[in-house]
Amino acid sequence: MPTQIEILLDKIKNLEDELVDELQKQQEEFSYEISKRRIYFEEKVIARHKRHVKQLFSYISDAKIKHILSVPFIWICIVPIVLMDITISLYQEICFPIYGIPKVKRQDYVVFDRQYLNYLNIIEKINCFYCSYANGLFGYFQEIAGRTEQFWCPIKHAKRIKSLHSRYQKFIDYGDAETYRVKIEKTRHDFKDIK
């Protein structure tokens, strides 16, 4: 019988799915469709978008100097992000088959689609690319780490944590030694919910 925590986590997951479905309804509102991972807008929408592009000279001259000065500090982060990407992706490729853990699909987390927005200038598109890459990777990393944690240490925390990863509901309650010893092997390999 599911615990109250498992019931609440299932409700949260269902609400997240409902939110994603609702966000997808924007396709109709903003007149676009997705085909083969590409976004297509209606011609009249493209024309309307192009009227809202901020020209590069205006974009740069309107920028606050403190924002311009912070750019190198933002972009230097790309080095460790790419190194982490290579390292964690390599880890997953080598270790997940050994452990019998299903691999995380990168394309479910790292999404590049803002380049199709004709109201963004080239600098905005580059910035959007960077943010999509970095934030998508962090979600990808969290899922890989969550699956790893499920295999090696599937125990819930006693202290409150700010954000739960997708595998957390499978974990064994903190302090439940008997259940841990009985269910550890089953919990380590319980990935049947992954599509």
Tab-separated table of C-alpha atoms in Angstrom:
chain	number	residue	atom	x	y	z
A	1	MET	CA	0.000	0.000	0.000
A	2	PRO	CA	1.456	3.383	-0.987
A	3	THR	CA	2.476	5.792	1.762
A	4	GLN	CA	1.123	9.340	1.999
A	5	ILE	CA	4.472	10.605	0.675
A	6	GLU	CA	4.249	8.313	-2.372
A	7	ILE	CA	0.680	9.484	-3.005
A	8	LEU	CA	1.769	13.149	-2.822
A	9	LEU	CA	4.759	12.523	-5.100
A	10	ASP	CA	2.474	10.851	-7.641
A	11	LYS	CA	0.130	13.866	-7.475
A	12	ILE	CA	3.091	16.197	-8.048
A	13	LYS	CA	4.206	14.136	-11.058
A	14	ASN	CA	0.671	14.191	-12.475
A	15	LEU	CA	0.471	17.964	-11.987
A	16	GLU	CA	3.838	18.401	-13.735
A	17	ASP	CA	2.532	16.340	-16.673
A	18	GLU	CA	-0.650	18.422	-16.739
A	19	LEU	CA	1.411	21.625	-16.717
A	20	VAL	CA	3.491	20.408	-19.670
A	21	ASP	CA	0.298	19.527	-21.555
A	22	GLU	CA	-1.099	22.995	-20.855
A	23	LEU	CA	2.097	24.646	-22.033
A	24	GLN	CA	1.900	22.630	-25.255
A	25	LYS	CA	-1.494	24.207	-25.956
A	26	GLN	CA	0.420	27.401	-26.700
A	27	GLN	CA	1.152	25.906	-30.110
A	28	GLU	CA	-2.379	26.785	-31.113
A	29	GLU	CA	-2.375	30.225	-29.496
A	30	PHE	CA	0.894	31.336	-31.108
A	31	SER	CA	0.334	29.569	-34.438
A	32	TYR	CA	3.214	27.144	-34.627
A	33	GLU	CA	3.644	23.449	-35.075
A	34	ILE	CA	6.458	21.054	-34.315
A	35	SER	CA	7.556	18.611	-36.991
A	36	LYS	CA	10.689	16.472	-36.821
A	37	ARG	CA	12.075	18.539	-33.908
A	38	ARG	CA	11.740	21.792	-35.871
A	39	ILE	CA	9.277	24.603	-35.169
A	40	TYR	CA	7.260	26.130	-37.974
A	41	PHE	CA	5.342	29.392	-37.650
A	42	GLU	CA	2.666	30.646	-40.005
A	43	GLU	CA	3.968	33.274	-42.468
A	44	LYS	CA	1.877	36.082	-40.948
A	45	VAL	CA	3.326	35.284	-37.516
A	46	ILE	CA	6.887	35.345	-38.898
A	47	ALA	CA	6.227	38.777	-40.425
A	48	ARG	CA	4.786	40.038	-37.113
A	49	HIS	CA	7.777	38.639	-35.202
A	50	LYS	CA	10.271	40.336	-37.516
A	51	ARG	CA	8.694	43.703	-36.700
A	52	HIS	CA	9.720	43.162	-33.056
A	53	VAL	CA	13.423	42.437	-33.610
A	54	LYS	CA	15.667	44.846	-31.722
A	55	GLN	CA	18.496	45.872	-34.013
A	56	LEU	CA	22.010	45.060	-32.797
A	57	PHE	CA	23.158	48.669	-32.452
A	58	SER	CA	20.131	49.530	-30.307
A	59	TYR	CA	20.438	46.325	-28.330
A	60	ILE	CA	24.064	47.041	-27.426
A	61	SER	CA	23.695	50.794	-26.912
A	62	ASP	CA	20.653	50.279	-24.646
A	63	ALA	CA	22.456	47.681	-22.509
A	64	LYS	CA	23.557	48.702	-19.029
A	65	ILE	CA	27.330	48.884	-18.673
A	66	LYS	CA	27.269	46.539	-15.660
A	67	HIS	CA	25.537	43.924	-17.837
A	68	ILE	CA	28.153	44.276	-20.550
A	69	LEU	CA	30.974	43.994	-17.996
A	70	SER	CA	29.462	40.809	-16.557
A	71	VAL	CA	29.448	38.990	-19.919
A	72	PRO	CA	32.952	37.460	-19.583
A	73	PHE	CA	32.006	35.999	-16.191
A	74	ILE	CA	28.914	34.394	-17.660
A	75	TRP	CA	30.702	32.973	-20.685
A	76	ILE	CA	33.751	31.630	-18.828
A	77	CYS	CA	31.361	29.147	-17.203
A	78	ILE	CA	31.046	27.379	-20.555
A	79	VAL	CA	34.447	25.711	-19.973
A	80	PRO	CA	33.499	23.723	-16.842
A	81	ILE	CA	30.016	23.095	-18.232
A	82	VAL	CA	31.414	21.460	-21.382
A	83	LEU	CA	33.946	19.479	-19.321
A	84	MET	CA	31.152	18.262	-17.038
A	85	ASP	CA	29.068	17.390	-20.074
A	86	ILE	CA	31.853	15.242	-21.507
A	87	THR	CA	32.680	13.632	-18.158
A	88	ILE	CA	29.131	12.808	-17.069
A	89	SER	CA	28.073	11.631	-20.522
A	90	LEU	CA	31.115	9.350	-20.650
A	91	TYR	CA	30.320	8.072	-17.140
A	92	GLN	CA	26.765	7.215	-18.203
A	93	GLU	CA	27.903	5.496	-21.411
A	94	ILE	CA	30.361	3.279	-19.553
A	95	CYS	CA	28.741	2.662	-16.166
A	96	PHE	CA	24.983	2.540	-16.757
A	97	PRO	CA	25.185	-0.639	-18.884
A	98	ILE	CA	27.343	-2.228	-16.168
A	99	TYR	CA	24.774	-1.394	-13.473
A	100	GLY	CA	21.744	-2.181	-15.638
A	101	ILE	CA	20.460	1.400	-15.343
A	102	PRO	CA	18.517	2.797	-18.322
A	103	LYS	CA	20.400	5.648	-19.987
A	104	VAL	CA	19.093	9.201	-19.784
A	105	LYS	CA	18.124	10.627	-23.173
A	106	ARG	CA	19.989	13.882	-23.591
A	107	GLN	CA	17.417	15.230	-26.057
A	108	ASP	CA	14.744	15.093	-23.332
A	109	TYR	CA	16.689	17.738	-21.392
A	110	VAL	CA	18.867	19.712	-23.783
A	111	VAL	CA	16.451	21.435	-26.144
A	112	PHE	CA	17.436	23.971	-28.769
A	113	ASP	CA	14.400	25.658	-30.296
A	114	ARG	CA	14.644	29.381	-29.626
A	115	GLN	CA	16.586	29.989	-32.835
A	116	TYR	CA	13.221	29.748	-34.644
A	117	LEU	CA	11.969	32.908	-32.915
A	118	ASN	CA	12.258	35.663	-35.488
A	119	TYR	CA	11.853	38.445	-32.905
A	120	LEU	CA	15.253	37.661	-31.378
A	121	ASN	CA	18.417	39.225	-32.747
A	122	ILE	CA	21.632	37.226	-33.138
A	123	ILE	CA	22.977	38.131	-29.670
A	124	GLU	CA	19.694	37.111	-28.030
A	125	LYS	CA	19.710	33.839	-29.963
A	126	ILE	CA	23.281	33.077	-28.869
A	127	ASN	CA	22.368	33.866	-25.263
A	128	CYS	CA	19.302	31.625	-25.523
A	129	PHE	CA	21.428	28.836	-26.976
A	130	TYR	CA	23.842	29.107	-24.036
A	131	CYS	CA	21.041	29.092	-21.435
A	132	SER	CA	19.258	26.184	-23.125
A	133	TYR	CA	22.490	24.207	-23.166
A	134	ALA	CA	23.485	24.958	-19.556
A	135	ASN	CA	20.059	24.542	-17.944
A	136	GLY	CA	19.241	21.505	-20.059
A	137	LEU	CA	22.525	19.893	-19.050
A	138	PHE	CA	21.868	20.527	-15.366
A	139	GLY	CA	18.547	18.698	-15.667
A	140	TYR	CA	20.299	15.918	-17.605
A	141	PHE	CA	23.015	15.721	-14.921
A	142	GLN	CA	20.415	15.610	-12.147
A	143	GLU	CA	18.611	12.713	-13.798
A	144	ILE	CA	21.864	10.777	-14.282
A	145	ALA	CA	22.803	11.481	-10.650
A	146	GLY	CA	19.315	10.487	-9.463
A	147	ARG	CA	19.476	7.148	-11.260
A	148	THR	CA	22.964	6.596	-9.875
A	149	GLU	CA	21.762	7.418	-6.374
A	150	GLN	CA	18.861	5.006	-6.789
A	151	PHE	CA	21.325	2.246	-7.597
A	152	TRP	CA	23.934	2.992	-4.910
A	153	CYS	CA	22.096	4.709	-2.055
A	154	PRO	CA	18.295	4.739	-2.414
A	155	ILE	CA	17.557	6.173	1.035
A	156	LYS	CA	15.412	9.267	1.580
A	157	HIS	CA	16.922	12.112	3.588
A	158	ALA	CA	15.855	12.919	7.143
A	159	LYS	CA	16.340	16.643	6.507
A	160	ARG	CA	14.163	18.607	4.142
A	161	ILE	CA	15.620	19.128	0.684
A	162	LYS	CA	14.592	21.925	-1.664
A	163	SER	CA	14.219	19.920	-4.850
A	164	LEU	CA	13.481	16.256	-5.432
A	165	HIS	CA	14.783	14.437	-8.481
A	166	SER	CA	12.559	12.069	-10.435
A	167	ARG	CA	13.820	8.891	-8.736
A	168	TYR	CA	13.395	10.036	-5.135
A	169	GLN	CA	9.945	8.534	-4.635
A	170	LYS	CA	11.444	5.071	-5.188
A	171	PHE	CA	13.814	5.489	-2.240
A	172	ILE	CA	13.488	3.721	1.098
A	173	ASP	CA	12.503	5.754	4.150
A	174	TYR	CA	15.269	7.183	6.291
A	175	GLY	CA	15.852	5.027	9.363
A	176	ASP	CA	13.932	1.976	8.076
A	177	ALA	CA	16.771	-0.556	8.393
A	178	GLU	CA	14.580	-3.640	7.955
A	179	THR	CA	13.011	-2.453	4.706
A	180	TYR	CA	16.408	-1.310	3.432
A	181	ARG	CA	17.915	-4.777	3.809
A	182	VAL	CA	14.853	-6.513	2.363
A	183	LYS	CA	14.221	-4.153	-0.574
A	184	ILE	CA	17.646	-2.773	-1.509
A	185	GLU	CA	18.184	-5.036	-4.531
A	186	LYS	CA	14.637	-4.556	-5.821
A	187	THR	CA	14.888	-0.768	-5.382
A	188	ARG	CA	18.256	-0.643	-7.149
A	189	HIS	CA	16.728	-2.114	-10.296
A	190	ASP	CA	13.236	-0.564	-10.180
A	191	PHE	CA	13.320	1.448	-13.417
A	192	LYS	CA	10.191	-0.031	-15.001
A	193	ASP	CA	8.484	3.393	-14.919
A	194	ILE	CA	11.021	4.860	-17.352
A	195	LYS	CA	9.657	5.021	-20.862
